[in-house]
Amino acid sequence: MTKGDKRRSKKKYRVRYDRIVVFVLLIISIAVVASSCVKKLSGKEDIESSSEAPPSAVTEPTEPEVFTEPQTSAENTEIPTEEAGVFSSSVEYDKAASQMGDLVLVNAECEYTFPEGDIDPITIVGNRNEFYQSGDYVTKLDRDVVTQLNALMEAYAASRNSETTDIFIQDGYRTFDEQEERHRNGKSKTFDAGHTDYHTGRTFDMFRYDSQSGTGYSYFEADDWFNENAGKYGFILRYPNGKETATGENPRTYTYRYVGIPHASYINSHQLCLEEYITEVKGHNNENPLEISADGHTYNVYYTAAEDEGKTSVPVPADKEYTVSGCNAGGFIVTVTLS
């Protein structure tokens, strides 16, 4: 072997340490990158498995939330639901409100105080229908009463196969001063001012046209149809025969009063006066109401005494129609329409 061949042979098998160094550095770099990725993956798993998400995260609950109604406290105005009447709420009234409404009682013992907003007096002339007449141009009744009176007179005319009736309405709403004057001059001897039912705007007198009488009028006396049907429109005879002790007034066949359909139907069918009816209702509360069937409906009627001071909480149903009227005799009467 020549010296040249030896040199070529050494060159061919010479170890390149510089390449080994590069290779080792490359391996180390790969290991560092792999380690970093493993740490990142491990950190992500920690966040996702944490029981507490970061503030900006929105997570869905693992179980649906269950909402329960709050328990009724003693200070709550709601009343526990009862099967019989479904009384689950209440309304509050000042004592003054117990002196207004369709069922207010006015007589020698119960004074009418003319509470603002109780009635809306309008003249019968200009507001009546063609089925009856007004005896003058000044007689007034509450607007709702005129509406019901119109319906009653139309039905009455139809029952007689007539296009009109011979009925005149007179002597309706009276102010305090008007009653005081009537009492002073002897036209109204029984009641002082403030103590006549005419103050309510719901009471009136009925007459018939009578050409044979000296005045052209005669006192109205109801026939069978009127006796049987007046209550269906909310009207009662205010001073019926045999009730003088209760009403404090001589019986009259011609003085009528509007009280509302269920009450009128019960009063008429049980031959009561208004005083007796109020007394009966006051014996019933919301747990033991008076049940009345009238006009194809069933009603529950009950009484709540007014507080002497502050507001009175009156129990009422949350899911049925109801009305509240003062009775001007100590409290409120609630009428619930059941069906």
GROMACS .gro file of C-alpha atoms in nm:
model
  339
    1MET     CA    1   0.000   0.000   0.000
    2THR     CA    2   0.141   0.329  -0.095
    3LYS     CA    3   0.138   0.634   0.124
    4GLY     CA    4  -0.135   0.782  -0.097
    5ASP     CA    5  -0.355   0.481  -0.044
    6LYS     CA    6  -0.314   0.508   0.331
    7ARG     CA    7  -0.414   0.870   0.326
    8ARG     CA    8  -0.729   0.793   0.125
    9SER     CA    9  -0.815   0.513   0.359
   10LYS     CA   10  -0.793   0.735   0.667
   11LYS     CA   11  -1.004   1.003   0.505
   12LYS     CA   12  -1.278   0.756   0.421
   13TYR     CA   13  -1.332   0.630   0.782
   14ARG     CA   14  -1.272   0.952   0.966
   15VAL     CA   15  -1.534   1.023   1.233
   16ARG     CA   16  -1.716   1.359   1.193
   17TYR     CA   17  -1.764   1.487   1.547
   18ASP     CA   18  -1.921   1.807   1.431
   19ARG     CA   19  -2.214   1.615   1.280
   20ILE     CA   20  -2.257   1.414   1.598
   21VAL     CA   21  -2.283   1.737   1.798
   22VAL     CA   22  -2.551   1.873   1.562
   23PHE     CA   23  -2.746   1.547   1.586
   24VAL     CA   24  -2.737   1.549   1.966
   25LEU     CA   25  -2.857   1.910   1.975
   26LEU     CA   26  -3.143   1.821   1.743
   27ILE     CA   27  -3.252   1.535   1.972
   28ILE     CA   28  -3.241   1.763   2.275
   29SER     CA   29  -3.453   2.024   2.096
   30ILE     CA   30  -3.716   1.767   2.006
   31ALA     CA   31  -3.728   1.647   2.365
   32VAL     CA   32  -3.776   2.002   2.497
   33VAL     CA   33  -4.064   2.069   2.255
   34ALA     CA   34  -4.232   1.738   2.343
   35SER     CA   35  -4.205   1.813   2.713
   36SER     CA   36  -4.363   2.158   2.664
   37CYS     CA   37  -4.660   2.010   2.477
   38VAL     CA   38  -4.717   1.755   2.750
   39LYS     CA   39  -4.726   2.032   3.013
   40LYS     CA   40  -4.974   2.235   2.808
   41LEU     CA   41  -5.199   1.935   2.762
   42SER     CA   42  -5.176   1.858   3.130
   43GLY     CA   43  -5.269   2.221   3.218
   44LYS     CA   44  -5.573   2.214   2.988
   45GLU     CA   45  -5.696   1.896   3.155
   46ASP     CA   46  -5.658   2.062   3.494
   47ILE     CA   47  -5.881   2.352   3.388
   48GLU     CA   48  -6.144   2.133   3.227
   49SER     CA   49  -6.158   1.899   3.525
   50SER     CA   50  -6.167   2.179   3.780
   51SER     CA   51  -6.498   2.208   3.970
   52GLU     CA   52  -6.484   2.583   3.944
   53ALA     CA   53  -6.482   2.742   3.599
   54PRO     CA   54  -6.302   3.071   3.535
   55PRO     CA   55  -6.511   3.388   3.575
   56SER     CA   56  -6.571   3.429   3.203
   57ALA     CA   57  -6.677   3.069   3.147
   58VAL     CA   58  -7.047   2.968   3.117
   59THR     CA   59  -7.125   2.617   3.235
   60GLU     CA   60  -7.452   2.426   3.234
   61PRO     CA   61  -7.568   2.273   3.564
   62THR     CA   62  -7.532   1.898   3.585
   63GLU     CA   63  -7.890   1.873   3.728
   64PRO     CA   64  -8.199   2.088   3.653
   65GLU     CA   65  -8.275   2.353   3.914
   66VAL     CA   66  -8.590   2.307   4.118
   67PHE     CA   67  -8.785   2.624   4.209
   68THR     CA   68  -9.018   2.622   4.509
   69GLU     CA   69  -9.271   2.891   4.604
   70PRO     CA   70  -9.177   3.091   4.913
   71GLN     CA   71  -9.354   2.998   5.232
   72THR     CA   72  -9.632   3.236   5.337
   73SER     CA   73  -9.534   3.440   5.638
   74ALA     CA   74  -9.762   3.591   5.897
   75GLU     CA   75  -9.697   3.937   5.755
   76ASN     CA   76  -9.790   3.836   5.401
   77THR     CA   77 -10.129   3.956   5.275
   78GLU     CA   78 -10.187   3.618   5.112
   79ILE     CA   79 -10.409   3.365   5.281
   80PRO     CA   80 -10.341   2.991   5.253
   81THR     CA   81 -10.543   2.831   4.975
   82GLU     CA   82 -10.853   2.646   5.089
   83GLU     CA   83 -11.037   2.389   4.882
   84ALA     CA   84 -11.383   2.526   4.950
   85GLY     CA   85 -11.332   2.882   4.839
   86VAL     CA   86 -10.981   2.905   4.694
   87PHE     CA   87 -10.909   3.207   4.911
   88SER     CA   88 -10.544   3.275   4.835
   89SER     CA   89 -10.515   3.653   4.844
   90SER     CA   90 -10.663   3.962   5.004
   91VAL     CA   91 -10.739   4.325   4.931
   92GLU     CA   92 -10.710   4.615   5.171
   93TYR     CA   93 -10.963   4.892   5.230
   94ASP     CA   94 -10.989   5.196   5.452
   95LYS     CA   95 -11.283   5.204   5.688
   96ALA     CA   96 -11.444   5.478   5.476
   97ALA     CA   97 -11.484   5.224   5.195
   98SER     CA   98 -11.721   5.023   5.416
   99GLN     CA   99 -11.973   5.306   5.368
  100MET     CA  100 -12.000   5.278   4.990
  101GLY     CA  101 -12.128   5.019   4.742
  102ASP     CA  102 -12.451   4.864   4.616
  103LEU     CA  103 -12.524   4.702   4.954
  104VAL     CA  104 -12.494   5.008   5.177
  105LEU     CA  105 -12.764   5.016   5.441
  106VAL     CA  106 -12.916   5.355   5.521
  107ASN     CA  107 -13.185   5.400   5.786
  108ALA     CA  108 -13.241   5.569   6.122
  109GLU     CA  109 -12.940   5.386   6.270
  110CYS     CA  110 -12.703   5.385   5.972
  111GLU     CA  111 -12.612   5.728   5.840
  112TYR     CA  112 -12.504   5.783   5.480
  113THR     CA  113 -12.188   5.995   5.462
  114PHE     CA  114 -12.189   6.069   5.086
  115PRO     CA  115 -11.845   5.912   5.023
  116GLU     CA  116 -11.677   6.049   4.714
  117GLY     CA  117 -11.690   5.811   4.419
  118ASP     CA  118 -11.972   5.595   4.552
  119ILE     CA  119 -12.226   5.691   4.286
  120ASP     CA  120 -12.252   5.884   3.960
  121PRO     CA  121 -12.599   6.049   3.968
  122ILE     CA  122 -12.751   6.123   3.627
  123THR     CA  123 -13.098   6.249   3.534
  124ILE     CA  124 -13.345   5.988   3.417
  125VAL     CA  125 -13.458   6.227   3.145
  126GLY     CA  126 -13.212   6.192   2.860
  127ASN     CA  127 -13.083   5.854   2.985
  128ARG     CA  128 -13.397   5.638   3.007
  129ASN     CA  129 -13.520   5.419   2.723
  130GLU     CA  130 -13.865   5.432   2.559
  131PHE     CA  131 -14.026   5.177   2.791
  132TYR     CA  132 -14.102   5.414   3.080
  133GLN     CA  133 -14.121   5.783   3.168
  134SER     CA  134 -13.968   6.020   3.420
  135GLY     CA  135 -14.208   6.210   3.641
  136ASP     CA  136 -13.998   6.528   3.613
  137TYR     CA  137 -13.681   6.672   3.468
  138VAL     CA  138 -13.464   6.660   3.780
  139THR     CA  139 -13.495   6.309   3.926
  140LYS     CA  140 -13.156   6.136   3.931
  141LEU     CA  141 -13.026   5.785   3.991
  142ASP     CA  142 -12.682   5.629   3.982
  143ARG     CA  143 -12.569   5.562   3.626
  144ASP     CA  144 -12.545   5.184   3.674
  145VAL     CA  145 -12.893   5.178   3.828
  146VAL     CA  146 -13.039   5.356   3.525
  147THR     CA  147 -12.877   5.096   3.298
  148GLN     CA  148 -13.038   4.810   3.492
  149LEU     CA  149 -13.371   4.993   3.517
  150ASN     CA  150 -13.376   5.033   3.138
  151ALA     CA  151 -13.324   4.658   3.098
  152LEU     CA  152 -13.598   4.579   3.351
  153MET     CA  153 -13.852   4.808   3.188
  154GLU     CA  154 -13.779   4.670   2.842
  155ALA     CA  155 -13.833   4.315   2.967
  156TYR     CA  156 -14.149   4.422   3.149
  157ALA     CA  157 -14.293   4.576   2.834
  158ALA     CA  158 -14.212   4.260   2.639
  159SER     CA  159 -14.394   4.049   2.900
  160ARG     CA  160 -14.708   4.254   2.833
  161ASN     CA  161 -14.664   4.243   2.454
  162SER     CA  162 -14.637   4.620   2.458
  163GLU     CA  163 -14.404   4.873   2.304
  164THR     CA  164 -14.402   5.072   2.627
  165THR     CA  165 -14.534   5.071   2.984
  166ASP     CA  166 -14.745   5.309   3.187
  167ILE     CA  167 -14.474   5.346   3.452
  168PHE     CA  168 -14.327   5.675   3.572
  169ILE     CA  169 -14.015   5.701   3.788
  170GLN     CA  170 -13.997   5.976   4.045
  171ASP     CA  171 -13.825   6.076   4.369
  172GLY     CA  172 -13.476   5.932   4.330
  173TYR     CA  173 -13.143   6.062   4.459
  174ARG     CA  174 -13.159   6.326   4.734
  175THR     CA  175 -12.877   6.542   4.863
  176PHE     CA  176 -12.832   6.610   5.235
  177ASP     CA  177 -12.980   6.960   5.198
  178GLU     CA  178 -13.280   6.832   5.000
  179GLN     CA  179 -13.364   6.578   5.268
  180GLU     CA  180 -13.318   6.833   5.542
  181GLU     CA  181 -13.567   7.061   5.369
  182ARG     CA  182 -13.817   6.778   5.315
  183HIS     CA  183 -13.790   6.675   5.678
  184ARG     CA  184 -13.839   7.032   5.796
  185ASN     CA  185 -14.151   7.095   5.589
  186GLY     CA  186 -14.306   6.757   5.674
  187LYS     CA  187 -14.273   6.588   5.335
  188SER     CA  188 -14.039   6.327   5.481
  189LYS     CA  189 -14.125   6.287   5.849
  190THR     CA  190 -13.951   5.959   5.928
  191PHE     CA  191 -13.585   6.017   5.853
  192ASP     CA  192 -13.352   6.306   5.927
  193ALA     CA  193 -13.104   6.422   5.666
  194GLY     CA  194 -12.834   6.158   5.622
  195HIS     CA  195 -13.068   5.875   5.717
  196THR     CA  196 -13.287   5.820   5.411
  197ASP     CA  197 -13.222   5.545   5.158
  198TYR     CA  198 -13.276   5.792   4.875
  199HIS     CA  199 -12.930   5.934   4.950
  200THR     CA  200 -12.778   5.622   4.793
  201GLY     CA  201 -12.894   5.706   4.439
  202ARG     CA  202 -13.019   5.347   4.418
  203THR     CA  203 -13.372   5.398   4.554
  204PHE     CA  204 -13.672   5.541   4.366
  205ASP     CA  205 -14.052   5.549   4.356
  206MET     CA  206 -14.268   5.402   4.078
  207PHE     CA  207 -14.609   5.523   3.967
  208ARG     CA  208 -14.855   5.428   3.698
  209TYR     CA  209 -15.035   5.670   3.472
  210ASP     CA  210 -15.396   5.681   3.588
  211SER     CA  211 -15.631   5.917   3.410
  212GLN     CA  212 -15.903   5.848   3.666
  213SER     CA  213 -15.707   5.975   3.965
  214GLY     CA  214 -15.698   6.337   4.067
  215THR     CA  215 -15.323   6.361   4.012
  216GLY     CA  216 -15.304   6.146   3.700
  217TYR     CA  217 -15.093   5.889   3.886
  218SER     CA  218 -15.146   5.592   4.113
  219TYR     CA  219 -14.894   5.407   4.327
  220PHE     CA  220 -14.729   5.115   4.152
  221GLU     CA  221 -14.828   4.768   4.269
  222ALA     CA  222 -14.628   4.487   4.117
  223ASP     CA  223 -14.799   4.212   3.921
  224ASP     CA  224 -14.680   3.851   3.921
  225TRP     CA  225 -14.423   3.904   3.645
  226PHE     CA  226 -14.265   4.198   3.822
  227ASN     CA  227 -14.253   4.015   4.155
  228GLU     CA  228 -14.086   3.715   3.995
  229ASN     CA  229 -13.840   3.898   3.771
  230ALA     CA  230 -13.734   4.226   3.934
  231GLY     CA  231 -13.462   4.041   4.124
  232LYS     CA  232 -13.310   3.916   3.798
  233TYR     CA  233 -13.218   4.278   3.727
  234GLY     CA  234 -13.101   4.354   4.081
  235PHE     CA  235 -13.409   4.526   4.230
  236ILE     CA  236 -13.596   4.468   4.557
  237LEU     CA  237 -13.895   4.625   4.726
  238ARG     CA  238 -13.725   4.848   4.981
  239TYR     CA  239 -14.004   4.858   5.242
  240PRO     CA  240 -14.206   4.535   5.215
  241ASN     CA  241 -14.515   4.464   5.418
  242GLY     CA  242 -14.456   4.316   5.762
  243LYS     CA  243 -14.099   4.447   5.794
  244GLU     CA  244 -14.173   4.778   5.966
  245THR     CA  245 -13.979   4.687   6.279
  246ALA     CA  246 -13.665   4.614   6.078
  247THR     CA  247 -13.686   4.900   5.827
  248GLY     CA  248 -13.830   5.169   6.053
  249GLU     CA  249 -14.064   5.270   5.773
  250ASN     CA  250 -14.425   5.195   5.683
  251PRO     CA  251 -14.463   4.939   5.403
  252ARG     CA  252 -14.476   5.069   5.047
  253THR     CA  253 -14.560   4.891   4.726
  254TYR     CA  254 -14.385   5.146   4.505
  255THR     CA  255 -14.037   5.214   4.650
  256TYR     CA  256 -13.765   5.000   4.492
  257ARG     CA  257 -13.394   4.970   4.559
  258TYR     CA  258 -13.106   4.835   4.349
  259VAL     CA  259 -12.873   4.594   4.533
  260GLY     CA  260 -12.733   4.369   4.259
  261ILE     CA  261 -12.861   4.049   4.101
  262PRO     CA  262 -12.756   3.771   4.342
  263HIS     CA  263 -12.858   3.969   4.650
  264ALA     CA  264 -13.193   4.079   4.504
  265SER     CA  265 -13.274   3.724   4.396
  266TYR     CA  266 -13.204   3.589   4.745
  267ILE     CA  267 -13.391   3.870   4.922
  268ASN     CA  268 -13.698   3.831   4.703
  269SER     CA  269 -13.711   3.452   4.712
  270HIS     CA  270 -13.669   3.446   5.091
  271GLN     CA  271 -13.909   3.738   5.149
  272LEU     CA  272 -13.655   3.948   5.337
  273CYS     CA  273 -13.594   4.319   5.368
  274LEU     CA  274 -13.248   4.467   5.317
  275GLU     CA  275 -13.188   4.497   5.692
  276GLU     CA  276 -13.261   4.127   5.744
  277TYR     CA  277 -13.038   4.027   5.454
  278ILE     CA  278 -12.741   4.226   5.583
  279THR     CA  279 -12.787   4.063   5.924
  280GLU     CA  280 -12.789   3.717   5.765
  281VAL     CA  281 -12.478   3.780   5.554
  282LYS     CA  282 -12.289   3.907   5.859
  283GLY     CA  283 -12.321   3.555   5.999
  284HIS     CA  284 -12.104   3.416   5.716
  285ASN     CA  285 -11.729   3.449   5.663
  286ASN     CA  286 -11.506   3.326   5.380
  287GLU     CA  287 -11.479   2.980   5.537
  288ASN     CA  288 -11.857   2.951   5.570
  289PRO     CA  289 -12.009   3.160   5.288
  290LEU     CA  290 -12.373   3.200   5.201
  291GLU     CA  291 -12.432   3.018   4.870
  292ILE     CA  292 -12.676   3.179   4.627
  293SER     CA  293 -12.801   3.052   4.291
  294ALA     CA  294 -12.926   3.327   4.061
  295ASP     CA  295 -12.931   3.414   3.693
  296GLY     CA  296 -12.776   3.078   3.599
  297HIS     CA  297 -12.477   3.134   3.828
  298THR     CA  298 -12.366   3.022   4.171
  299TYR     CA  299 -12.231   3.281   4.414
  300ASN     CA  300 -12.059   3.274   4.751
  301VAL     CA  301 -12.137   3.574   4.973
  302TYR     CA  302 -11.962   3.651   5.302
  303TYR     CA  303 -11.879   3.932   5.542
  304THR     CA  304 -11.558   4.081   5.682
  305ALA     CA  305 -11.573   4.329   5.970
  306ALA     CA  306 -11.390   4.658   5.919
  307GLU     CA  307 -11.101   4.746   6.149
  308ASP     CA  308 -11.157   5.049   6.368
  309GLU     CA  309 -10.823   5.196   6.263
  310GLY     CA  310 -10.601   5.156   5.960
  311LYS     CA  311 -10.679   4.925   5.671
  312THR     CA  312 -10.888   4.610   5.668
  313SER     CA  313 -10.756   4.301   5.489
  314VAL     CA  314 -11.049   4.136   5.310
  315PRO     CA  315 -10.995   3.776   5.189
  316VAL     CA  316 -11.078   3.725   4.821
  317PRO     CA  317 -11.017   3.443   4.570
  318ALA     CA  318 -10.719   3.471   4.337
  319ASP     CA  319 -10.877   3.292   4.042
  320LYS     CA  320 -11.244   3.392   4.039
  321GLU     CA  321 -11.452   3.704   3.975
  322TYR     CA  322 -11.561   3.890   4.283
  323THR     CA  323 -11.701   4.224   4.398
  324VAL     CA  324 -11.663   4.397   4.732
  325SER     CA  325 -11.926   4.633   4.872
  326GLY     CA  326 -11.942   4.814   5.198
  327CYS     CA  327 -12.263   4.758   5.393
  328ASN     CA  328 -12.247   5.079   5.602
  329ALA     CA  329 -12.310   4.860   5.905
  330GLY     CA  330 -11.962   4.768   6.020
  331GLY     CA  331 -11.781   4.603   5.733
  332PHE     CA  332 -11.758   4.460   5.383
  333ILE     CA  333 -11.959   4.207   5.184
  334VAL     CA  334 -11.775   4.000   4.922
  335THR     CA  335 -11.963   3.836   4.636
  336VAL     CA  336 -11.773   3.562   4.450
  337THR     CA  337 -11.897   3.421   4.118
  338LEU     CA  338 -11.825   3.047   4.126
  339SER     CA  339 -11.987   2.940   3.799
   0.00000   0.00000   0.00000
